[in-house]
PDB file of C-alpha atoms in Angstrom:
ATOM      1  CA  UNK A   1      -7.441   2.715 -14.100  1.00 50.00           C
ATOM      2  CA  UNK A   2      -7.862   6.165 -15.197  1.00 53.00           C
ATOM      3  CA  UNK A   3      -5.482   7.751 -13.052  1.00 53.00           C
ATOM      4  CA  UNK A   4      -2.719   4.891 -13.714  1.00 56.00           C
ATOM      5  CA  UNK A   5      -3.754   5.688 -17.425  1.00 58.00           C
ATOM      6  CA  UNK A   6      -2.992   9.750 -16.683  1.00 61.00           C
ATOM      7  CA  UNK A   7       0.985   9.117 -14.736  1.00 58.00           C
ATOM      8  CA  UNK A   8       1.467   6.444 -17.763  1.00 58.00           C
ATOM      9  CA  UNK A   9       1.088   9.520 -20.394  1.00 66.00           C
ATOM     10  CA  UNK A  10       2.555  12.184 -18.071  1.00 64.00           C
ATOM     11  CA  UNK A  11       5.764   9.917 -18.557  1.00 60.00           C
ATOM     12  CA  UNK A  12       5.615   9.510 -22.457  1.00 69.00           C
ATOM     13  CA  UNK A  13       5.120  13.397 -23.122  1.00 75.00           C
ATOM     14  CA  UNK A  14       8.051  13.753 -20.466  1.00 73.00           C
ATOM     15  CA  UNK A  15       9.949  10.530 -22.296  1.00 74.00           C
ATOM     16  CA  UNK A  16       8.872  12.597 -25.610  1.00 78.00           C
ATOM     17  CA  UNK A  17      10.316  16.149 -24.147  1.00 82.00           C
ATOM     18  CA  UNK A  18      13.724  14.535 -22.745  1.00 76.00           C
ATOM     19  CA  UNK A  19      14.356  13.154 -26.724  1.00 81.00           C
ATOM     20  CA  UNK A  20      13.623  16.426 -28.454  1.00 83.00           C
ATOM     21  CA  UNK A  21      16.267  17.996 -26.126  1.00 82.00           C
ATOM     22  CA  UNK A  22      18.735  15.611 -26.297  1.00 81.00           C
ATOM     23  CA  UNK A  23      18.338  15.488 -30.030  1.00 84.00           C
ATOM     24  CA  UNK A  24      18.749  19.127 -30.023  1.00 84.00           C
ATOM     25  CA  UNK A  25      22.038  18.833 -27.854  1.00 80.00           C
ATOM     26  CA  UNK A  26      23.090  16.404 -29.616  1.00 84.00           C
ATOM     27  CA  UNK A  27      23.067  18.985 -32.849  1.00 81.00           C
ATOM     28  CA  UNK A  28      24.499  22.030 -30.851  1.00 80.00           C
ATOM     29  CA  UNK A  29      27.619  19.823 -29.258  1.00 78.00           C
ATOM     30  CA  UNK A  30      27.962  18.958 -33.761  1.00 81.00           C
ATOM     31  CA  UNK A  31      28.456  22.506 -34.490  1.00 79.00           C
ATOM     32  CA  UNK A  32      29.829  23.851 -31.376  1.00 76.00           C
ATOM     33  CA  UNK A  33      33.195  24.961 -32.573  1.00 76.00           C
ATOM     34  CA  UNK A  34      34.073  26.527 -28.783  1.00 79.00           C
ATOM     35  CA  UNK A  35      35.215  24.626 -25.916  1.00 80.00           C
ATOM     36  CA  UNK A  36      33.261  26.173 -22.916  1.00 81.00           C
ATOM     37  CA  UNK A  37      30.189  25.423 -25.252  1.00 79.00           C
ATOM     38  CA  UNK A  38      30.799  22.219 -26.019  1.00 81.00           C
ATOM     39  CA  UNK A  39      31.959  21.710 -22.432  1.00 84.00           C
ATOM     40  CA  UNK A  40      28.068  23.010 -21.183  1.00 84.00           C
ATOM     41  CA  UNK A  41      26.682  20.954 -23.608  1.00 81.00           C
ATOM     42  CA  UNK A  42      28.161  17.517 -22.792  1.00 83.00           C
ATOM     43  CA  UNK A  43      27.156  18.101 -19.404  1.00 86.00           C
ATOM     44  CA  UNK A  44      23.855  18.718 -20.080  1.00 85.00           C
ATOM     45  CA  UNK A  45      23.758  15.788 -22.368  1.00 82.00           C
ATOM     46  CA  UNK A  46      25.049  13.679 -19.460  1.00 85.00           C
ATOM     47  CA  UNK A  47      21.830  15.287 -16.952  1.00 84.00           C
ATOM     48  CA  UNK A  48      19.164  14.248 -19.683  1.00 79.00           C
ATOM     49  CA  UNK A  49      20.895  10.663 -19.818  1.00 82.00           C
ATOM     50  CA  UNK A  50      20.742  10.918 -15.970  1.00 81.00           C
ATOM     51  CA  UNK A  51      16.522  11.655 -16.172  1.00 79.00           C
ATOM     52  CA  UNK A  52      15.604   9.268 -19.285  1.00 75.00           C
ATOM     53  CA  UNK A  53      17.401   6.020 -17.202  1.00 76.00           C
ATOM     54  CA  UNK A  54      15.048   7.238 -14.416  1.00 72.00           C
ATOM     55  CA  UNK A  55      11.904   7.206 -16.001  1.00 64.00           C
ATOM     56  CA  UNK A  56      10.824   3.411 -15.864  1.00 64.00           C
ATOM     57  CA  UNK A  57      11.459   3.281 -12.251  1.00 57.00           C
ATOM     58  CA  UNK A  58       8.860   5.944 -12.049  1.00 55.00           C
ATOM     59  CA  UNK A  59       5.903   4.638 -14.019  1.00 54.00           C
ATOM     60  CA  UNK A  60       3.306   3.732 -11.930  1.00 50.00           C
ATOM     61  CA  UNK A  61       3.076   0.260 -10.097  1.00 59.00           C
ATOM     62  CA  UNK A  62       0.073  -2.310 -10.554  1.00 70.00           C
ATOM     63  CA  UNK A  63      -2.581  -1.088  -8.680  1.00 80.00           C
ATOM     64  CA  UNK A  64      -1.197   2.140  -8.242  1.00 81.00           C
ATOM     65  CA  UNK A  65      -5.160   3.923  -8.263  1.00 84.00           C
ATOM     66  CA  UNK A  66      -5.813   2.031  -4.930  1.00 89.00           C
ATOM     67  CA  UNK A  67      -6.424   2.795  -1.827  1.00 94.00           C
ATOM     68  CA  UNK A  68      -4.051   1.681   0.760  1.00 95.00           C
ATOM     69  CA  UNK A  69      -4.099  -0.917   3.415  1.00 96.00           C
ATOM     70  CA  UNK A  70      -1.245   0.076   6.107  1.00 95.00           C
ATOM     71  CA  UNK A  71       0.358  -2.166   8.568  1.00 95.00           C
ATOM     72  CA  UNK A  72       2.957  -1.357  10.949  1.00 93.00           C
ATOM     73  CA  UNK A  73       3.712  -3.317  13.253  1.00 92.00           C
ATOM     74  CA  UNK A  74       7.358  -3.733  15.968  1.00 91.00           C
ATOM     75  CA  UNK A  75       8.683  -6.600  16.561  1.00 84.00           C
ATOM     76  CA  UNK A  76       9.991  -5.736  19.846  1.00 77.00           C
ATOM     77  CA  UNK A  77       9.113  -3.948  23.197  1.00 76.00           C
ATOM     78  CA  UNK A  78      11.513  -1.448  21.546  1.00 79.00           C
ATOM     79  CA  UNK A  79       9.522  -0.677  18.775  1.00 85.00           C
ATOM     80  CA  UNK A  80       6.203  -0.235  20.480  1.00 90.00           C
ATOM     81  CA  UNK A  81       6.765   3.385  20.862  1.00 88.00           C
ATOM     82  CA  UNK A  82       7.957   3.993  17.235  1.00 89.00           C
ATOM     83  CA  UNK A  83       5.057   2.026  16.038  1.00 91.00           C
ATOM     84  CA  UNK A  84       2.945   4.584  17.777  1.00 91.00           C
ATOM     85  CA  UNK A  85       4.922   7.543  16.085  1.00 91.00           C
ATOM     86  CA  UNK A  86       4.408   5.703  12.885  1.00 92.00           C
ATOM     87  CA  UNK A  87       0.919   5.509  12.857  1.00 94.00           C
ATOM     88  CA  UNK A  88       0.339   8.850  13.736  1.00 94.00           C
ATOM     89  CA  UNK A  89       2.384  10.079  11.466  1.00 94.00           C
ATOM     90  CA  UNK A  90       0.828   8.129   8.662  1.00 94.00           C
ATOM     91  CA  UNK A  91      -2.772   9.405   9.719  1.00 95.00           C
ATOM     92  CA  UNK A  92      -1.523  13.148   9.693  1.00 95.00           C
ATOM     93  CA  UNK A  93      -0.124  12.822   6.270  1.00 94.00           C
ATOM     94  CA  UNK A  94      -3.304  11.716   5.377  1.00 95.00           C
ATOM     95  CA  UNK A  95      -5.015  14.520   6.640  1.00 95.00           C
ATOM     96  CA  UNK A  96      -3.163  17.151   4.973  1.00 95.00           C
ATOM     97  CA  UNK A  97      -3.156  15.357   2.213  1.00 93.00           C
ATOM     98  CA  UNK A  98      -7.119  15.831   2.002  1.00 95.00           C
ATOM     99  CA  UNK A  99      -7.169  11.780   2.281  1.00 96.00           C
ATOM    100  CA  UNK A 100      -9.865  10.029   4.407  1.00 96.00           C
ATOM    101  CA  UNK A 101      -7.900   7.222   7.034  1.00 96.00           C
ATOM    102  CA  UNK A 102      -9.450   4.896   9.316  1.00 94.00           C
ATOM    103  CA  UNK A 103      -7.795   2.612  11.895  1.00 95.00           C
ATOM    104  CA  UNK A 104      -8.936  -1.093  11.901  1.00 95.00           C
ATOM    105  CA  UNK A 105      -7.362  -2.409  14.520  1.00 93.00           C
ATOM    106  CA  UNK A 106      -4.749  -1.717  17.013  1.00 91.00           C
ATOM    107  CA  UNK A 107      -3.117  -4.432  18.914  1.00 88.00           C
ATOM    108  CA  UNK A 108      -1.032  -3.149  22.201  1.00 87.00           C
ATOM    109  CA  UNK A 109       2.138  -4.867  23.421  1.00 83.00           C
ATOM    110  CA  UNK A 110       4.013  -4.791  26.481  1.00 82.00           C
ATOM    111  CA  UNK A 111       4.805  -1.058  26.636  1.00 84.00           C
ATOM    112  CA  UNK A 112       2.727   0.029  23.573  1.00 89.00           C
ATOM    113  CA  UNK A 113       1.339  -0.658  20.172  1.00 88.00           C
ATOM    114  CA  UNK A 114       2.750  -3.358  18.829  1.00 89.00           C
ATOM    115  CA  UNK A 115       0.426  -3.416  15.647  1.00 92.00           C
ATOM    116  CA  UNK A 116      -1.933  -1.127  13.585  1.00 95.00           C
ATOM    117  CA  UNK A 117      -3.554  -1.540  10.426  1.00 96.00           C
ATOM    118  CA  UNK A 118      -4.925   1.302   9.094  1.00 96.00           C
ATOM    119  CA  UNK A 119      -6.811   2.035   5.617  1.00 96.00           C
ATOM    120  CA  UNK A 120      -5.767   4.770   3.495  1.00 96.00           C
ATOM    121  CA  UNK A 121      -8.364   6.357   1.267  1.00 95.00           C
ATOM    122  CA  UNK A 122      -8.860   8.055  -1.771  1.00 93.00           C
ATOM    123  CA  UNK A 123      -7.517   7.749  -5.347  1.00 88.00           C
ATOM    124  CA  UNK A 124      -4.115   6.844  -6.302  1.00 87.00           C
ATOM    125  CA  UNK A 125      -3.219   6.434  -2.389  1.00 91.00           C
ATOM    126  CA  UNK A 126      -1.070   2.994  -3.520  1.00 91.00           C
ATOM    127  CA  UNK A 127       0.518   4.262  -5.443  1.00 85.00           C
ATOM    128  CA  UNK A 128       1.683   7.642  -3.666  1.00 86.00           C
ATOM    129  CA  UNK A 129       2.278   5.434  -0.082  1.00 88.00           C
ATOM    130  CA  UNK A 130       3.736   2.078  -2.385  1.00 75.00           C
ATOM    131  CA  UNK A 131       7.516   2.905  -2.206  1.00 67.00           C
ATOM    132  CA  UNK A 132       7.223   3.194   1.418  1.00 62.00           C
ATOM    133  CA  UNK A 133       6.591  -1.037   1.594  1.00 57.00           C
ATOM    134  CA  UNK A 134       9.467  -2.459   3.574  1.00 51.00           C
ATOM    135  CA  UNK A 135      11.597   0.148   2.748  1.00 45.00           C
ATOM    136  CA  UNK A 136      10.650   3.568   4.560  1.00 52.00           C
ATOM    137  CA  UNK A 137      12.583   4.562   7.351  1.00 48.00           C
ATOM    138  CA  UNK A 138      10.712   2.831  10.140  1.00 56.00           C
ATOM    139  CA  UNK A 139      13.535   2.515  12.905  1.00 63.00           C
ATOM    140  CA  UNK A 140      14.706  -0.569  14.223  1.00 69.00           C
ATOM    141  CA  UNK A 141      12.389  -3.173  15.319  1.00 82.00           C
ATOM    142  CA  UNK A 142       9.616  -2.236  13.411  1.00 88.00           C
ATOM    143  CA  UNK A 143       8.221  -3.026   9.994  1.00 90.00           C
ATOM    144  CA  UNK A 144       5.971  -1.050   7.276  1.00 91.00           C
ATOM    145  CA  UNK A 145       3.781  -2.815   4.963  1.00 92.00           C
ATOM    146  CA  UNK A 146       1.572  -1.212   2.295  1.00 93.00           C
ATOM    147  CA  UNK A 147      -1.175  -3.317   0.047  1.00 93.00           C
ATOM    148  CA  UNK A 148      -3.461  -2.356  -2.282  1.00 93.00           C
ATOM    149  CA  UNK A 149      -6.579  -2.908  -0.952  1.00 94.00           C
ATOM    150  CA  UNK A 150      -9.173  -5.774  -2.712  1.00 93.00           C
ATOM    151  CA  UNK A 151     -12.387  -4.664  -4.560  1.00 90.00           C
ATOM    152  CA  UNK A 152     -14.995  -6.502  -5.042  1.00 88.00           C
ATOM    153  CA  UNK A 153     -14.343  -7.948  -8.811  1.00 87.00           C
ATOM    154  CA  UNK A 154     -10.909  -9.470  -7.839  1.00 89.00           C
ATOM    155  CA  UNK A 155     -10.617 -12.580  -8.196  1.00 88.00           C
ATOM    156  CA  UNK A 156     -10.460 -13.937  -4.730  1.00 90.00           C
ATOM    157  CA  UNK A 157     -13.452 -15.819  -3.213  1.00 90.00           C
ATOM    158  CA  UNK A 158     -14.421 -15.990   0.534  1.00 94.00           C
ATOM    159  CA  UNK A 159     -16.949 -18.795   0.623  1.00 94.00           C
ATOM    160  CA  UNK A 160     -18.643 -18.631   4.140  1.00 93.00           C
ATOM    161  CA  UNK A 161     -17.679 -22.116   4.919  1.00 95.00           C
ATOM    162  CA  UNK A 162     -14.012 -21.063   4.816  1.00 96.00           C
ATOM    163  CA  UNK A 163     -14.078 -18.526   7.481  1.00 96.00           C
ATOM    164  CA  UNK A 164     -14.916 -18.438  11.234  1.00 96.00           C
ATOM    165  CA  UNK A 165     -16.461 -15.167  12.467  1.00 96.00           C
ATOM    166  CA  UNK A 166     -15.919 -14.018  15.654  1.00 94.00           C
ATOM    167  CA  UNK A 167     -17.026 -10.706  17.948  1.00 92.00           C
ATOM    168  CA  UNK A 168     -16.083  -9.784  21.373  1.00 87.00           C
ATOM    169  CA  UNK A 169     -17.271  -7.115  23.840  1.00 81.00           C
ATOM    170  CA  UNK A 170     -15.606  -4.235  23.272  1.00 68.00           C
ATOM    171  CA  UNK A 171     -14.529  -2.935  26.842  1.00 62.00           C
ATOM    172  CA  UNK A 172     -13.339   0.987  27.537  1.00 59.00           C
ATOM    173  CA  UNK A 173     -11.566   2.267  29.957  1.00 53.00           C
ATOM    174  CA  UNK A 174     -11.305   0.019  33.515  1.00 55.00           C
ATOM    175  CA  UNK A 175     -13.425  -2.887  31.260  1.00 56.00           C
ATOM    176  CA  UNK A 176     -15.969  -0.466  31.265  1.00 57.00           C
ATOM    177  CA  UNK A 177     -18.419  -2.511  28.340  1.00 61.00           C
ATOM    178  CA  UNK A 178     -18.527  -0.182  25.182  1.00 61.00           C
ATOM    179  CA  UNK A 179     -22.425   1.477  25.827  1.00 60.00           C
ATOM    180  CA  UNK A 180     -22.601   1.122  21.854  1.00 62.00           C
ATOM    181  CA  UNK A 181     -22.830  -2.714  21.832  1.00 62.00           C
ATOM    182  CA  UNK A 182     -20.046  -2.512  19.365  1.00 73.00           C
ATOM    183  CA  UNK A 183     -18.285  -5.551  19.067  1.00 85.00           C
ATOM    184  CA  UNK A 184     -14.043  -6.444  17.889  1.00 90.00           C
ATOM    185  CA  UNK A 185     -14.367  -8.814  15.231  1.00 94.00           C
ATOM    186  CA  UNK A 186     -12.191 -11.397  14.336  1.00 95.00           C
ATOM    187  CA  UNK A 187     -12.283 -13.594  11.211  1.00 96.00           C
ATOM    188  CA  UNK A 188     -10.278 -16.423  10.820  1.00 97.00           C
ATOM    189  CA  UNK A 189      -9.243 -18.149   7.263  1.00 97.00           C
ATOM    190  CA  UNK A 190      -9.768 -21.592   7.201  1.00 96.00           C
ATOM    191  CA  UNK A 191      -7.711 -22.523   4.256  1.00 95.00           C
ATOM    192  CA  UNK A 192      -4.855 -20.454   5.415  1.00 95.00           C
ATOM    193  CA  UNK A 193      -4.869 -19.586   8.751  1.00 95.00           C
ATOM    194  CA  UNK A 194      -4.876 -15.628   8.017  1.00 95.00           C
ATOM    195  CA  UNK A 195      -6.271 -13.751  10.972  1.00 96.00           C
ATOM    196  CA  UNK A 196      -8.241 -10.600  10.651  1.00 96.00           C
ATOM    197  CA  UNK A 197      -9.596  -7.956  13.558  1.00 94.00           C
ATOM    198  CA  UNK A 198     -11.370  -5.177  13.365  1.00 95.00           C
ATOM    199  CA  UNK A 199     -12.715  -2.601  16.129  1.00 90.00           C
ATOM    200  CA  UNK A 200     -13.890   0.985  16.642  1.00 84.00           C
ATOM    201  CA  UNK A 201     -15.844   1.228  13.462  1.00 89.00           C
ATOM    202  CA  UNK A 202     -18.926   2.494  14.797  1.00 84.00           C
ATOM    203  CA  UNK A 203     -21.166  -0.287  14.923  1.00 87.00           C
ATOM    204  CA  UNK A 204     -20.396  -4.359  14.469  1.00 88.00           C
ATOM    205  CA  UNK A 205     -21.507  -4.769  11.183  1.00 91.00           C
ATOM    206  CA  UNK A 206     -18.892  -1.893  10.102  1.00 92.00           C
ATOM    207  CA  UNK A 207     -16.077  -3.982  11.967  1.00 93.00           C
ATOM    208  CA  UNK A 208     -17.444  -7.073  10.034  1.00 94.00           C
ATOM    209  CA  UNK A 209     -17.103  -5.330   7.001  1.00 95.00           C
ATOM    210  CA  UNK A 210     -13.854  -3.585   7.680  1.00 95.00           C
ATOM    211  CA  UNK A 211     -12.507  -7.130   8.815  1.00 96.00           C
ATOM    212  CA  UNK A 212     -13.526  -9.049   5.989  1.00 96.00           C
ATOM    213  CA  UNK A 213     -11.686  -6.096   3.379  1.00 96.00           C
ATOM    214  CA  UNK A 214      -8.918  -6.333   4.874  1.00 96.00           C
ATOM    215  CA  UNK A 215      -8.951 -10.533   4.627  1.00 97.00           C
ATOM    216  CA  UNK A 216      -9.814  -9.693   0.957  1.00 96.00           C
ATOM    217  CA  UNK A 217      -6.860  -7.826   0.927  1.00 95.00           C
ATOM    218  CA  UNK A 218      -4.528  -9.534   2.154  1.00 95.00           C
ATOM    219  CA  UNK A 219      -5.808 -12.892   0.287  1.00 95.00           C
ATOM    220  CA  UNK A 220      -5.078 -10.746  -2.611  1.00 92.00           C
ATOM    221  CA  UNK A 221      -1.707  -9.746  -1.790  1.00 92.00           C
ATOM    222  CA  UNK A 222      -1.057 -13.694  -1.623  1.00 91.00           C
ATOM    223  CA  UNK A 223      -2.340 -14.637  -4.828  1.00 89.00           C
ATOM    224  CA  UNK A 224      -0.278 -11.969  -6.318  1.00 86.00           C
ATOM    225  CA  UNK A 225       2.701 -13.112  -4.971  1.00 84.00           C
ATOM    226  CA  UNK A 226       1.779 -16.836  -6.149  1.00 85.00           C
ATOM    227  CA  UNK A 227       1.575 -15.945  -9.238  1.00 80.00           C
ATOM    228  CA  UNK A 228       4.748 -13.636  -9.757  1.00 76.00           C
ATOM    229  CA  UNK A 229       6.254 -17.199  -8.674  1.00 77.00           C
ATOM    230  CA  UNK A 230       5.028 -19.217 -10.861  1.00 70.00           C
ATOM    231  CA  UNK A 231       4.813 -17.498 -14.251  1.00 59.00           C
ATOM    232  CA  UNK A 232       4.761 -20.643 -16.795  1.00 56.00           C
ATOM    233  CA  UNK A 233       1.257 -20.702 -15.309  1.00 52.00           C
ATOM    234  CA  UNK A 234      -0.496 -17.738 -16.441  1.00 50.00           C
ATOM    235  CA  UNK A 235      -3.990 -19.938 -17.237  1.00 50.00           C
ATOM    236  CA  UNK A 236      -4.018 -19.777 -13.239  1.00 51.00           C
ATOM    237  CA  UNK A 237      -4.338 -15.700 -13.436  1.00 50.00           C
ATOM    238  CA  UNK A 238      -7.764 -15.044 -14.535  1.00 51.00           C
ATOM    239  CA  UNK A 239      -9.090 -18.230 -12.418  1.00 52.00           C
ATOM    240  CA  UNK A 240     -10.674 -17.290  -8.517  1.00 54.00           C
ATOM    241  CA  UNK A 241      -9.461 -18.619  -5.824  1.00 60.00           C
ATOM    242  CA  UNK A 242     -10.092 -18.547  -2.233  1.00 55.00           C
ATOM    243  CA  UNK A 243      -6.388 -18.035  -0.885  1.00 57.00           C
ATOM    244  CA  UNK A 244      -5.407 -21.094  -0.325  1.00 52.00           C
ATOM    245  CA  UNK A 245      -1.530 -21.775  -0.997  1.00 47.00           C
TER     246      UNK A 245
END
């Protein structure tokens, strides 16, 4: 909240700055009495017009102080290969960026990855990766989403009875059995049919964890999108729910 609260008054003292010049323009282009000056200022009246209809697309987006749940995922054997370059690339923006990332499950396809979902850490990471959903450059064949990730006072209950939790041996190289005992997880929504994994974590209650945040998640993400579709029912907003349609 804080930092949504800090890019929300960043914006008015901008929104405050852009006025005061165009009020002082405004003045000059009065008295200008010279037609290269009055020329210069009419253009730079037409610039500040040009920032000020920007602004509202740039104030930040619900959730915006999240952290990031990242899915890319092809939809064809084309893809595969840019879905690798994809998540790469996301994970190496993260680094430089001083962000923790963590991978929580891969899924391979014919010729390569055909899915990731990856977790993108730290403080505002929403809303800097949020413009990128559906619409980044991604190539053809494969598709970017971005979510903000759950926390635990959102309004979205997982009763046990309305999941099935599942683990499987995690095999290395040549179905070599991970030495680690760490087991994929897989959690299954009941009420909706979502489908969760999660590997490489470390240990099996890590990938039971990291699987269940990113069911929260993306139970969230479809609760949201409920109610932006039905908004003569705002009573339902503040009400849990466990994510089913």
């Amino acid at each position: 909240m804080a930092f949504r609260l800090r890019r929300v008054q960043a914006l008015l003292e901008e929104l405050d700055e852009l006025r005061a010049d165009r009020a002082a323009l405004t003045e000059l282009l009065e008295l200008a009495d010279d037609e290269g000056l009055e020329a210069e200022c009419r253009a730079e009246l037409a610039a500040l017009e040009q920032r000020l209809r920007a602004l509202p697309g740039r104030a930040p987006r619900e959730y915006a102080e999240r952290e990031a749940l990242v899915t890319v995922t092809a939809d064809s054997g084309e893809g595969e290969r840019r879905a690798r370059e994809l998540w790469r690339d996301y994970l190496e923006r993260a680094r430089r960026a001083g962000r923790p990332a963590r991978t929580y499950d891969r899924r391979m396809g014919e010729w390569d990855v055909r899915s990731v979902t990856m977790r993108i850490g730290g403080p505002g990471a929403f809303g800097w990766l949020a413009g990128e959903d559906g619409a980044r450059p991604s190539g053809p064949g494969v598709r970017v989403e971005v979510l903000p990730m759950a926390l635990s006072f959102d309004p979205v209950r997982v009763p046990d009875e309305d999941v099935r939790v599942e683990e499987f041996l995690r095999l290395r190289g040549c179905g070599v059995p991970d030495p680690g005992g760490n087991r994929t997880v897989r959690i299954t929504h009941l009420p909706t049919g979502t489908v969760v994994y999660c590997l490489d974590q470390g240990t099996t209650h890590r990938n039971r964890v990291g699987a269940m945040a990113v069911l929260r998640t993306r139970l969230l993400h479809a609760r949201t999108r409920r109610a932006a579709s039905a908004p003569s029912r705002p009573e339902n907003a503040s009400r849990p729910d466990s994510g089913t349609p």
